[in-house]
Coordinates of C-alpha atoms in Angstrom, one line a residue:
M1 CA -12.2 -65.2 308.9
A2 CA -13.7 -62.2 306.6
A3 CA -12.6 -63.6 303.7
E4 CA -14.5 -66.7 303.7
I5 CA -18.0 -64.8 303.5
V6 CA -16.6 -62.3 300.4
N7 CA -13.6 -61.0 298.8
P8 CA -12.5 -57.7 300.0
R9 CA -9.7 -56.9 297.5
S10 CA -9.9 -53.3 296.2
E11 CA -9.9 -52.6 292.3
S12 CA -6.0 -51.8 292.7
D13 CA -5.5 -55.4 294.3
S14 CA -5.5 -56.8 290.5
E15 CA -2.5 -58.7 290.5
G16 CA -2.3 -61.6 292.2
A17 CA -6.6 -61.6 291.9
T18 CA -8.7 -65.2 292.6
D19 CA -11.6 -66.3 290.9
E20 CA -13.5 -64.3 293.8
P21 CA -16.0 -61.0 292.6
F22 CA -15.0 -58.2 293.4
D23 CA -17.0 -56.3 296.5
P24 CA -17.7 -52.4 295.9
A25 CA -18.7 -52.7 299.8
F26 CA -15.6 -53.6 300.7
A27 CA -13.9 -51.5 298.4
L28 CA -15.3 -48.5 299.3
H29 CA -14.7 -49.0 303.0
R30 CA -11.1 -50.0 302.8
G31 CA -9.3 -47.8 305.0
G32 CA -12.6 -46.1 306.6
K33 CA -15.0 -43.7 305.7
M34 CA -13.3 -40.3 307.1
A35 CA -10.7 -38.4 308.4
I36 CA -9.5 -35.1 310.0
Q37 CA -9.0 -32.5 308.2
S38 CA -6.9 -29.1 309.1
T39 CA -8.9 -25.4 308.8
V40 CA -5.4 -23.8 309.5
P41 CA -2.1 -24.4 307.2
V42 CA 1.1 -24.8 308.8
R43 CA 3.6 -24.1 306.4
D44 CA 6.5 -22.7 308.5
K45 CA 7.8 -21.7 311.6
D46 CA 5.2 -18.8 311.8
D47 CA 2.3 -20.8 311.4
L48 CA 3.3 -23.7 313.8
S49 CA 3.4 -21.2 316.7
L50 CA 0.4 -19.9 316.2
A51 CA -1.2 -23.2 315.6
Y52 CA 0.5 -24.9 318.5
T53 CA 2.8 -23.6 321.5
P54 CA 3.6 -20.8 321.6
G55 CA 0.3 -18.9 320.8
V56 CA -1.8 -21.8 321.7
A57 CA -1.2 -21.0 325.6
K58 CA -2.6 -17.2 324.7
V59 CA -6.1 -19.4 323.7
C60 CA -6.1 -21.8 326.6
T61 CA -5.6 -19.3 329.0
A62 CA -8.2 -17.3 327.8
I63 CA -10.7 -20.4 327.8
A64 CA -9.4 -21.1 332.0
E65 CA -10.9 -17.8 332.9
N66 CA -14.0 -17.7 330.6
P67 CA -14.7 -21.5 329.7
E68 CA -17.7 -20.0 327.5
L69 CA -14.7 -18.7 325.1
V70 CA -14.4 -22.7 324.1
H71 CA -17.5 -22.3 321.6
D72 CA -15.1 -19.6 320.0
Y73 CA -11.6 -20.7 319.5
T74 CA -12.6 -24.2 319.0
W75 CA -14.8 -26.8 317.6
K76 CA -16.7 -27.4 320.0
S77 CA -19.8 -25.8 318.8
Q78 CA -19.6 -27.7 315.8
V79 CA -18.9 -31.3 316.4
V80 CA -20.9 -34.3 317.6
A81 CA -20.1 -37.2 319.4
V82 CA -22.2 -40.3 317.5
V83 CA -21.9 -42.8 320.7
T84 CA -23.0 -46.6 320.2
D85 CA -22.3 -50.0 322.3
G86 CA -23.1 -52.0 319.1
T87 CA -26.1 -53.2 320.7
A88 CA -28.5 -52.8 318.3
V89 CA -26.7 -51.8 314.8
L90 CA -29.1 -51.5 311.6
G91 CA -30.8 -54.7 311.2
L92 CA -27.2 -56.9 312.4
G93 CA -28.3 -56.5 316.0
D94 CA -25.5 -57.2 319.1
I95 CA -22.6 -57.4 316.7
G96 CA -20.2 -55.3 319.1
P97 CA -18.5 -51.9 318.9
E98 CA -15.6 -52.8 316.6
A99 CA -18.2 -54.4 313.7
S100 CA -20.2 -51.5 314.2
L101 CA -17.4 -48.9 313.4
P102 CA -18.7 -49.1 309.6
V103 CA -22.1 -47.7 310.4
M104 CA -21.0 -45.1 313.0
E105 CA -18.6 -44.0 310.2
G106 CA -21.4 -43.4 308.1
K107 CA -23.5 -42.0 310.3
A108 CA -20.8 -39.5 310.6
I109 CA -20.3 -38.5 307.3
L110 CA -24.3 -37.9 306.5
F111 CA -23.6 -35.7 309.2
K112 CA -21.3 -33.7 306.9
Q113 CA -22.6 -34.1 304.1
F114 CA -26.0 -33.1 304.8
G115 CA -25.7 -31.1 308.0
G116 CA -22.3 -29.0 307.6
V117 CA -21.8 -30.5 311.3
D118 CA -18.7 -32.3 312.1
A119 CA -19.1 -35.9 313.6
V120 CA -16.9 -38.2 315.6
P121 CA -17.9 -41.6 315.9
L122 CA -17.0 -43.6 319.5
A123 CA -17.5 -47.2 320.1
L124 CA -17.7 -48.1 323.4
A125 CA -16.3 -51.5 325.0
T126 CA -19.0 -52.0 327.6
T127 CA -23.0 -52.7 327.6
D128 CA -23.2 -51.6 331.3
T129 CA -25.7 -48.6 331.5
D130 CA -23.8 -47.1 334.6
E131 CA -20.0 -46.8 332.3
I132 CA -21.7 -46.1 329.5
I133 CA -23.7 -43.5 330.8
D134 CA -20.2 -42.2 332.7
T135 CA -17.7 -42.5 329.7
V136 CA -20.0 -39.9 327.8
V137 CA -19.9 -37.4 330.5
R138 CA -16.4 -37.6 330.8
L139 CA -15.7 -36.9 327.1
A140 CA -18.6 -34.5 326.8
P141 CA -16.1 -31.1 327.3
S142 CA -15.0 -32.4 323.8
F143 CA -17.8 -32.1 321.9
G144 CA -20.9 -29.6 321.4
G145 CA -24.1 -32.2 321.1
V146 CA -24.4 -36.3 321.6
N147 CA -25.7 -38.5 319.0
L148 CA -26.7 -41.7 320.5
E149 CA -26.3 -45.0 317.9
D150 CA -27.8 -48.4 318.2
I151 CA -27.7 -48.8 321.5
S152 CA -30.3 -51.6 322.3
A153 CA -33.5 -51.1 324.0
P154 CA -34.7 -50.5 326.9
R155 CA -31.3 -49.7 328.2
C156 CA -31.4 -46.8 325.9
F157 CA -34.7 -44.9 327.0
E158 CA -32.8 -44.7 330.5
I159 CA -29.0 -43.9 329.2
E160 CA -30.7 -40.7 327.3
R161 CA -32.7 -39.7 330.1
R162 CA -29.7 -39.4 332.5
L163 CA -27.5 -38.1 329.9
R164 CA -29.8 -35.3 329.7
E165 CA -30.1 -34.7 333.1
R166 CA -26.6 -34.5 333.9
L167 CA -25.6 -32.4 330.3
D168 CA -25.6 -29.0 329.3
I169 CA -25.6 -30.1 325.6
P170 CA -28.4 -31.9 323.0
V171 CA -28.3 -35.4 323.7
F172 CA -30.3 -37.3 320.6
H173 CA -31.0 -41.0 320.3
D174 CA -31.6 -40.7 316.6
D175 CA -32.8 -44.2 316.6
Q176 CA -36.2 -43.0 318.7
H177 CA -36.3 -39.4 317.6
G178 CA -34.8 -39.0 314.1
T179 CA -37.4 -41.7 313.1
A180 CA -39.8 -40.0 314.9
V181 CA -39.1 -36.6 313.2
V182 CA -39.3 -38.1 309.6
T183 CA -42.3 -40.5 310.2
L184 CA -44.5 -37.3 311.7
A185 CA -43.5 -35.5 308.9
A186 CA -44.6 -37.9 306.2
L187 CA -48.1 -38.4 308.2
R188 CA -49.0 -35.1 308.2
N189 CA -48.7 -35.1 304.6
A190 CA -50.3 -38.5 303.7
A191 CA -53.6 -36.9 305.5
K192 CA -53.3 -33.2 304.3
F193 CA -53.6 -34.9 300.7
T194 CA -56.4 -37.0 301.6
G195 CA -57.8 -34.2 303.3
R196 CA -57.6 -34.6 307.0
T197 CA -55.5 -34.0 310.1
L198 CA -54.0 -35.7 312.5
G199 CA -56.2 -36.1 314.9
D200 CA -58.3 -37.9 312.6
L201 CA -56.5 -40.9 312.1
R202 CA -56.4 -43.9 314.4
A203 CA -52.7 -45.6 314.1
V204 CA -51.2 -49.1 314.7
I205 CA -47.9 -49.5 315.6
S206 CA -46.0 -52.6 315.1
G207 CA -43.1 -52.7 317.4
A208 CA -42.7 -51.5 320.5
G209 CA -38.6 -50.9 320.8
A210 CA -36.6 -47.6 320.5
A211 CA -38.3 -46.4 317.6
G212 CA -41.8 -47.9 318.2
V213 CA -42.4 -46.1 321.7
A214 CA -40.7 -42.6 320.8
I215 CA -43.1 -42.2 317.2
A216 CA -45.9 -43.3 319.5
K217 CA -44.9 -40.9 321.6
F218 CA -44.2 -38.0 319.6
L219 CA -47.5 -38.6 317.3
L220 CA -49.7 -37.9 320.5
E221 CA -47.6 -34.9 321.3
A222 CA -48.4 -33.8 317.7
G223 CA -52.2 -34.4 318.2
I224 CA -53.1 -38.0 316.7
G225 CA -56.3 -39.2 317.6
D226 CA -55.2 -42.5 318.9
V227 CA -52.8 -44.8 318.8
A228 CA -52.3 -48.3 319.7
V229 CA -48.7 -50.3 319.8
A230 CA -48.1 -53.6 320.1
D231 CA -45.2 -55.9 320.6
R232 CA -44.6 -60.1 319.7
K233 CA -47.5 -60.9 322.1
G234 CA -50.1 -58.4 321.2
I235 CA -51.1 -54.5 321.9
V236 CA -49.7 -52.9 324.6
S237 CA -52.4 -52.3 327.2
P238 CA -52.4 -52.1 331.1
D239 CA -54.4 -55.3 331.4
R240 CA -50.8 -57.5 330.5
D241 CA -49.0 -58.2 333.4
D242 CA -45.8 -59.0 331.5
L243 CA -45.1 -55.0 330.3
T244 CA -41.5 -53.5 331.3
D245 CA -41.9 -50.2 333.0
V246 CA -41.4 -48.5 329.6
K247 CA -44.1 -50.7 328.3
R248 CA -46.1 -49.9 331.4
E249 CA -46.0 -46.1 330.8
L250 CA -46.8 -46.6 327.3
A251 CA -50.1 -48.1 327.7
G252 CA -50.9 -45.4 330.0
L253 CA -50.2 -43.0 327.5
T254 CA -51.8 -45.0 324.2
N255 CA -54.3 -46.6 323.0
R256 CA -57.4 -44.8 324.4
A257 CA -59.9 -47.0 322.1
G258 CA -59.2 -49.6 324.7
L259 CA -58.0 -52.5 322.2
S260 CA -56.5 -55.7 323.1
G261 CA -55.2 -58.9 321.4
S262 CA -53.5 -59.2 318.5
L263 CA -52.1 -56.3 316.3
E264 CA -54.4 -58.2 313.4
A265 CA -57.5 -57.4 315.1
A266 CA -56.3 -53.4 316.1
L267 CA -55.6 -52.8 312.4
S268 CA -59.2 -53.9 312.2
G269 CA -61.1 -50.0 310.6
A270 CA -57.8 -48.2 311.3
D271 CA -56.4 -45.3 309.6
V272 CA -52.6 -45.9 309.7
F273 CA -50.2 -48.8 310.0
I274 CA -46.6 -48.1 310.8
G275 CA -44.3 -50.8 311.2
V276 CA -40.9 -50.4 312.8
S277 CA -40.5 -54.4 313.9
G278 CA -40.1 -56.4 311.0
G279 CA -41.9 -59.7 311.1
T280 CA -45.0 -60.1 308.1
V281 CA -48.3 -58.5 308.1
P282 CA -51.1 -60.5 306.7
E283 CA -52.4 -59.5 303.5
P284 CA -56.6 -59.7 305.1
A285 CA -55.4 -57.6 308.4
I286 CA -54.0 -54.3 305.7
A287 CA -57.4 -55.2 303.7
S288 CA -59.2 -54.9 306.7
M289 CA -57.8 -50.9 307.3
A290 CA -60.4 -47.8 306.6
A291 CA -60.4 -46.7 303.3
E292 CA -57.8 -44.2 301.9
S293 CA -55.3 -45.7 304.8
F294 CA -52.3 -45.3 304.5
V295 CA -49.2 -48.1 305.3
F296 CA -45.8 -47.5 306.2
A297 CA -44.0 -50.3 306.5
M298 CA -40.5 -48.9 307.5
A299 CA -38.5 -52.2 308.4
N300 CA -35.3 -52.8 306.3
P301 CA -34.7 -54.7 304.0
N302 CA -37.7 -56.3 304.2
P303 CA -41.3 -53.9 304.4
E304 CA -43.5 -55.8 307.0
V305 CA -46.1 -55.6 303.6
H306 CA -44.4 -55.5 300.5
P307 CA -45.3 -52.3 298.7
D308 CA -47.1 -53.9 296.0
I309 CA -49.8 -55.4 298.1
A310 CA -50.5 -52.1 300.5
H311 CA -50.7 -49.9 297.2
Q312 CA -53.8 -52.5 296.8
Y313 CA -55.6 -51.3 299.5
A314 CA -54.0 -48.0 300.9
A315 CA -54.0 -44.1 299.8
V316 CA -50.5 -43.7 300.7
V317 CA -47.7 -46.1 301.2
A318 CA -44.1 -45.5 302.3
T319 CA -41.0 -47.8 303.4
G320 CA -37.8 -47.5 304.8
R321 CA -36.2 -48.4 301.4
S322 CA -34.6 -46.1 298.7
D323 CA -35.9 -47.8 295.7
Y324 CA -39.7 -47.0 296.8
P325 CA -41.4 -43.8 296.3
N326 CA -41.5 -42.2 299.5
Q327 CA -38.6 -43.6 302.0
I328 CA -38.7 -42.8 305.9
N329 CA -34.8 -41.8 306.2
N330 CA -33.3 -40.2 309.2
V331 CA -30.9 -38.6 307.0
L332 CA -34.1 -36.2 306.6
A333 CA -33.8 -34.9 310.3
F334 CA -31.0 -35.9 312.1
P335 CA -28.1 -33.2 310.4
G336 CA -30.3 -30.3 310.3
I337 CA -31.7 -30.7 313.4
F338 CA -28.5 -30.7 315.0
A339 CA -27.1 -28.2 313.0
G340 CA -29.6 -25.9 314.6
A341 CA -29.3 -26.7 318.0
L342 CA -25.3 -25.9 317.4
Q343 CA -26.1 -23.1 315.7
V344 CA -27.7 -21.4 318.9
R345 CA -25.6 -23.3 321.1
A346 CA -29.1 -24.8 322.6
S347 CA -28.9 -27.0 325.6
R348 CA -30.9 -30.1 324.8
I349 CA -33.2 -30.8 321.7
T350 CA -37.0 -30.4 323.0
E351 CA -40.0 -31.9 322.2
G352 CA -40.8 -27.9 320.5
M353 CA -37.8 -28.6 318.3
K354 CA -38.8 -31.9 317.2
I355 CA -41.7 -30.8 316.0
A356 CA -40.4 -27.8 314.4
A357 CA -38.2 -29.9 311.9
A358 CA -41.4 -32.5 311.3
L359 CA -43.5 -29.6 310.1
A360 CA -40.2 -27.6 308.2
L361 CA -40.0 -31.4 306.4
A362 CA -43.6 -31.6 305.5
D363 CA -43.7 -27.9 304.1
V364 CA -40.8 -28.8 301.9
V365 CA -42.7 -31.0 299.8
G366 CA -45.2 -27.9 299.3
D367 CA -47.6 -28.2 296.4
E368 CA -45.6 -31.2 295.0
L369 CA -47.7 -33.4 296.8
S370 CA -49.1 -36.7 296.1
A371 CA -49.2 -40.0 297.0
D372 CA -45.8 -40.8 295.2
Y373 CA -44.6 -37.9 297.6
V374 CA -45.4 -37.0 300.6
I375 CA -41.8 -36.8 302.1
P376 CA -39.1 -35.3 300.4
S377 CA -35.9 -37.1 299.3
P378 CA -32.5 -36.4 301.3
F379 CA -30.9 -35.1 298.3
D380 CA -33.5 -32.5 298.3
E381 CA -31.0 -29.3 299.1
R382 CA -33.8 -27.5 300.9
V383 CA -34.3 -30.1 303.5
A384 CA -31.5 -29.5 305.6
P385 CA -30.7 -25.7 305.6
A386 CA -35.3 -25.8 306.3
V387 CA -34.5 -27.8 309.2
T388 CA -31.8 -26.0 310.9
S389 CA -33.8 -23.2 310.2
A390 CA -37.1 -24.1 312.1
V391 CA -35.0 -25.4 314.6
A392 CA -33.2 -22.8 315.5
A393 CA -36.1 -20.7 315.8
A394 CA -37.6 -23.3 318.1
A395 CA -35.4 -23.4 320.3
R396 CA -34.8 -19.5 320.5
A397 CA -38.4 -19.9 321.3
E398 CA -38.3 -22.1 324.1
G399 CA -35.4 -20.8 326.0
V400 CA -32.7 -23.1 325.3
A401 CA -30.8 -21.1 323.1
R402 CA -27.9 -19.4 324.6
R403 CA -27.1 -17.5 321.4

C-alpha cells in the first residue's frame, strides 16, 4: 500500500526504476536508522570466553551479590528506553506503534548524537494505561532512564506520575518537559533582550494538552508574572464545568488575572503568546498584544501565527521550525538532561534539574543575544555539555544523585 503514496526505492534500486520520483526520506530510512554495536572485541576463543561464558558468570554472580554493580559492569547507566504507544506522534496523531517506530528511532539517534546517550525505541502494542505502566516497570531493570514519547493526553500525565512513583530511575515525558525547558530558556532571554524579567510578563498559551499544561506549570515555577491557558473552548478557568481533572488543577494554578472567554480576548495587552496547539490566531489578536511582545508560535509545520505577520508586532518571534530563527526544539534539552541525570545516577528528574537545564541553555547565548538569537542552535557544540553539567550539579544539590 505504501507504494501508492510514494516510490520508496533507494538509489541502488535504479534497475527497473519507474517514472515515480526518488524520495530521499525513504532512502534514508531503508533498513532503519540505528543498530547495536559491540564495544568489545570478539576475535578468538579467549575474547569469547571473557565476553560470554565462562567469564560472564563471574560478573553475573557479583551483581547478584551486590546489585549496585550493575551500573559498573553493564550498559544500564548509559541507556534510556524511548517508550511510546503511538497515540500522539508528531503532527500525525494516533498512527499506532509500528508507524511510530521511525520517529522513535529518530529520537534514539538524537540522544546519541547530541548527548552521547544510548537509547532503545520501544513501541508498545497497547494503549491501556495500566498495561503501559506495568510493561515499563517490568522492563526497567535494563535501563538507566525512561523517556516517554508521543503518548496522548490526558493519559500521559497519569502514566508519567505513576511510573515516577514506582521506579527509582529518571522518568521524563519529553513532549511535556523538554518543550517547557526550551520555552523557558528562550523566554528568559527574550525578556532579557527587552530589559525585563519573567516576573514582568503575562503569557497566554494556546493548547491545554501535554505541552501546554507542562509549559504553564513550569513558567509558574520559574516565576512568571501570570499565565493563562486556552483550549478549544476558551480560557481554562474555574467557572467552566467541562474541565478534565488535569485542566481543573490547571485552572487553580493559572490565570491570576481571572480572565475568561476566548484566546483572542486574553491576548489583548498580553506580553507573550505561546502556541502549542495548531490552528490559526487572527492577526488583530496579535496586534492587540502589549508593546515589545513575544510570539512563540510553535506548531509544526504551520505556526499558529506566520512569522512575517508576527514580526510586524512582536519584538521576538520563535517557531518550532528549523527554517526560521529561534527554533524551539526539544533536542536542545532532553539529551543533556538525561546525560546529566545518568552521569550522577539520579533517582529522578526534579523541577530544580529542569530549571537548571533551562538556565544553562539560555546562558549559552551569552553576549550574542539578539531578537533573532534568543535560543542556540541544536548544532551548537556548547549546548549539551552546558546542560549536562548543570543538571548533574542540580541533582547533587537536591539530593537525588547517587554518585
